[in-house]
Amino acid sequence: MSLPIDANRGNLERRVRDLIRDVPDYPKPGIVFKDITPLLASPADFVAVTEAMAAPFRGAGVTHVVAIESRGFIFGAPVAQHLAAGFVPVRKSGKLPFRTRREEYALEYGTDVLEIHDDCLTATSRVLVVDDVLATGGTAAAAGRLVAAAGGVVVGFSFLLALGFLPGIERLGERSLRALVTY
């Protein structure tokens, strides 16, 4: 399944594909890791990518961008700036200094926990959730549940990459979901 992409971004999609480096057998045999660091090292492409990740949500009244630790922070902060929105980090357990809300979610082998500050959102918060890669969708779904628990409304999800051969697109598909590149 391909995710919506603006026709004007076709060249950007090709550029992103050219810049993303495949690293076979990392972090374990059989995995092909999508290395985003060459993209991050290109200032013009990095700006273009964050602008493109924000663009579909310009008219959605986004008040906050929630980004998922850690690579989501890289994209979430500039996306928030492009949308003139606040930035809210979602972190692994024990990393935030104030009162938090927790969300446990399933991994392939076990569980993990994400946290958000208890006072970061209100009932008027309209939230865009940002991360680098959509794979199974478990982490993004957990972030969406945290937003709701903190009082906000998720208006959409924005990703640099989506792995279409994994169930993340279907798991989040009922919401507004965008990715610049789908593999």
Coordinates of C-alpha atoms in Angstrom, one line a residue:
M1 CA 0.0 0.0 0.0
S2 CA 1.3 3.4 -0.9
L3 CA 0.7 6.4 1.3
P4 CA -0.5 9.8 -0.1
I5 CA 2.3 11.9 -1.5
D6 CA 1.9 15.3 -3.2
A7 CA 2.9 15.2 -6.9
N8 CA 5.2 18.1 -6.3
R9 CA 7.1 16.1 -3.8
G10 CA 7.9 13.3 -6.3
N11 CA 11.4 14.7 -6.8
L12 CA 11.9 14.9 -3.0
E13 CA 10.8 11.3 -2.6
R14 CA 13.4 10.2 -5.2
R15 CA 16.0 12.4 -3.4
V16 CA 15.2 10.8 -0.1
R17 CA 15.4 7.3 -1.6
D18 CA 18.8 8.2 -3.0
L19 CA 20.1 9.5 0.4
I20 CA 18.8 6.7 2.6
R21 CA 21.5 4.1 3.0
D22 CA 20.6 0.4 3.3
V23 CA 22.8 -1.4 5.9
P24 CA 22.3 -5.1 5.6
D25 CA 22.3 -7.4 8.7
Y26 CA 22.0 -4.5 11.1
P27 CA 21.2 -4.6 14.0
K28 CA 20.9 -8.4 13.5
P29 CA 21.2 -10.8 10.6
G30 CA 18.3 -10.6 8.1
I31 CA 17.4 -6.9 8.9
V32 CA 18.1 -4.2 6.3
F33 CA 18.4 -1.0 8.3
K34 CA 17.4 2.2 6.7
D35 CA 20.2 4.7 7.7
I36 CA 18.9 8.3 7.6
T37 CA 22.2 10.0 8.5
P38 CA 23.2 10.9 4.9
L39 CA 19.8 12.7 4.6
L40 CA 20.4 14.6 7.9
A41 CA 23.9 15.6 6.7
S42 CA 22.4 17.4 3.7
P43 CA 21.0 20.8 5.0
A44 CA 18.8 21.6 2.0
D45 CA 17.3 18.1 1.9
F46 CA 16.7 18.0 5.7
V47 CA 14.8 21.3 5.5
A48 CA 12.8 20.1 2.5
V49 CA 11.9 16.9 4.3
T50 CA 10.7 18.6 7.5
E51 CA 8.7 21.1 5.4
A52 CA 7.1 18.2 3.4
M53 CA 6.3 16.3 6.6
A54 CA 4.5 19.4 8.0
A55 CA 2.7 20.5 4.8
P56 CA -0.2 18.1 4.7
F57 CA -1.2 19.3 8.2
R58 CA -0.9 23.1 7.8
G59 CA -4.7 23.6 7.7
A60 CA -5.4 21.1 10.5
G61 CA -5.0 23.5 13.4
V62 CA -2.1 21.6 14.9
T63 CA -1.2 23.2 18.3
H64 CA 1.4 20.6 19.3
V65 CA 3.8 18.1 17.7
V66 CA 4.4 15.0 19.8
A67 CA 7.6 13.3 18.7
I68 CA 8.8 9.8 19.8
E69 CA 12.3 9.2 21.2
S70 CA 14.8 9.4 19.8
R71 CA 14.9 9.8 16.1
G72 CA 11.4 11.2 16.1
F73 CA 12.9 14.2 17.9
I74 CA 15.2 15.0 15.0
F75 CA 12.1 15.5 12.7
G76 CA 9.5 16.5 15.3
A77 CA 11.1 19.8 16.5
P78 CA 11.6 21.3 13.0
V79 CA 8.1 20.1 11.9
A80 CA 6.7 21.9 15.0
Q81 CA 8.5 25.0 13.9
H82 CA 7.1 24.8 10.4
L83 CA 3.6 24.5 11.9
A84 CA 4.2 27.2 14.6
A85 CA 3.2 24.6 17.1
G86 CA 4.6 23.5 20.5
F87 CA 6.9 20.5 20.8
V88 CA 6.2 17.6 23.2
P89 CA 8.7 14.8 23.7
V90 CA 7.5 11.2 24.3
R91 CA 10.3 9.3 26.0
K92 CA 11.2 5.9 27.3
S93 CA 10.4 5.2 30.9
G94 CA 12.2 7.3 33.5
K95 CA 13.6 10.0 31.2
L96 CA 11.2 12.8 31.9
P97 CA 11.8 14.9 35.0
F98 CA 8.1 15.8 36.0
R99 CA 4.9 13.8 36.6
T100 CA 4.2 11.5 33.7
R101 CA 1.5 9.4 32.1
R102 CA 2.7 5.9 31.0
E103 CA 1.7 3.6 28.2
E104 CA 2.9 0.1 28.0
Y105 CA 2.9 -1.5 24.5
A106 CA 3.7 -4.8 23.0
L107 CA 6.9 -5.5 21.1
E108 CA 7.7 -8.5 19.0
Y109 CA 9.4 -10.1 22.1
G110 CA 8.1 -8.4 25.3
T111 CA 6.8 -5.0 26.1
D112 CA 8.1 -1.4 26.5
V113 CA 6.9 1.8 28.1
L114 CA 6.5 5.3 26.8
E115 CA 5.9 8.4 28.9
I116 CA 4.6 11.9 28.4
H117 CA 4.5 14.8 30.9
D118 CA 1.2 14.9 32.7
D119 CA 0.6 18.6 32.1
C120 CA 1.8 19.0 28.4
L121 CA -1.6 18.9 26.7
T122 CA -5.2 20.1 27.3
A123 CA -8.6 19.4 25.8
T124 CA -7.9 22.1 23.1
S125 CA -4.6 20.5 22.0
R126 CA -4.6 19.3 18.4
V127 CA -1.7 17.0 18.0
L128 CA 0.5 15.7 15.1
V129 CA 2.5 12.6 16.1
V130 CA 5.9 12.5 14.3
D131 CA 8.5 9.8 14.0
D132 CA 11.2 8.7 11.6
V133 CA 9.9 5.3 10.6
L134 CA 6.6 3.6 10.7
A135 CA 7.1 -0.2 11.0
T136 CA 4.6 -2.3 13.0
G137 CA 2.8 0.8 14.4
G138 CA 3.0 -0.2 18.0
T139 CA 5.1 2.7 19.2
A140 CA 3.1 5.3 17.2
A141 CA -0.2 3.8 18.4
A142 CA 1.1 4.0 22.0
A143 CA 2.0 7.6 21.5
G144 CA -1.5 8.3 20.2
R145 CA -3.0 6.7 23.3
L146 CA -0.7 8.8 25.5
V147 CA -1.9 12.0 23.7
A148 CA -5.5 11.0 24.4
A149 CA -4.8 10.2 28.0
A150 CA -3.1 13.6 28.4
G151 CA -6.2 15.3 27.1
G152 CA -5.2 16.0 23.5
V153 CA -6.7 15.0 20.1
V154 CA -4.5 13.3 17.5
V155 CA -5.2 14.9 14.1
G156 CA -2.6 12.8 12.3
F157 CA 0.7 11.0 12.0
S158 CA 3.7 12.1 9.9
F159 CA 6.7 9.8 9.1
L160 CA 9.7 10.1 7.0
L161 CA 9.5 6.4 6.0
A162 CA 6.9 3.7 6.2
L163 CA 7.7 0.0 5.8
G164 CA 4.6 -1.1 3.8
F165 CA 5.4 -4.8 4.3
L166 CA 4.8 -4.4 8.0
P167 CA 1.4 -3.8 9.6
G168 CA 1.9 -0.2 10.8
I169 CA -0.1 1.4 7.9
E170 CA -3.1 -0.8 8.6
R171 CA -2.8 -0.3 12.4
L172 CA -2.9 3.5 12.1
G173 CA -4.8 3.7 8.8
E174 CA -8.1 5.0 10.1
R175 CA -6.3 8.3 11.0
S176 CA -4.7 10.9 8.8
L177 CA -1.3 9.3 8.1
R178 CA 1.5 10.5 5.8
A179 CA 4.9 9.2 4.9
L180 CA 7.3 10.8 2.4
V181 CA 8.6 7.4 1.3
T182 CA 7.0 3.9 1.5
Y183 CA 9.2 0.8 1.1

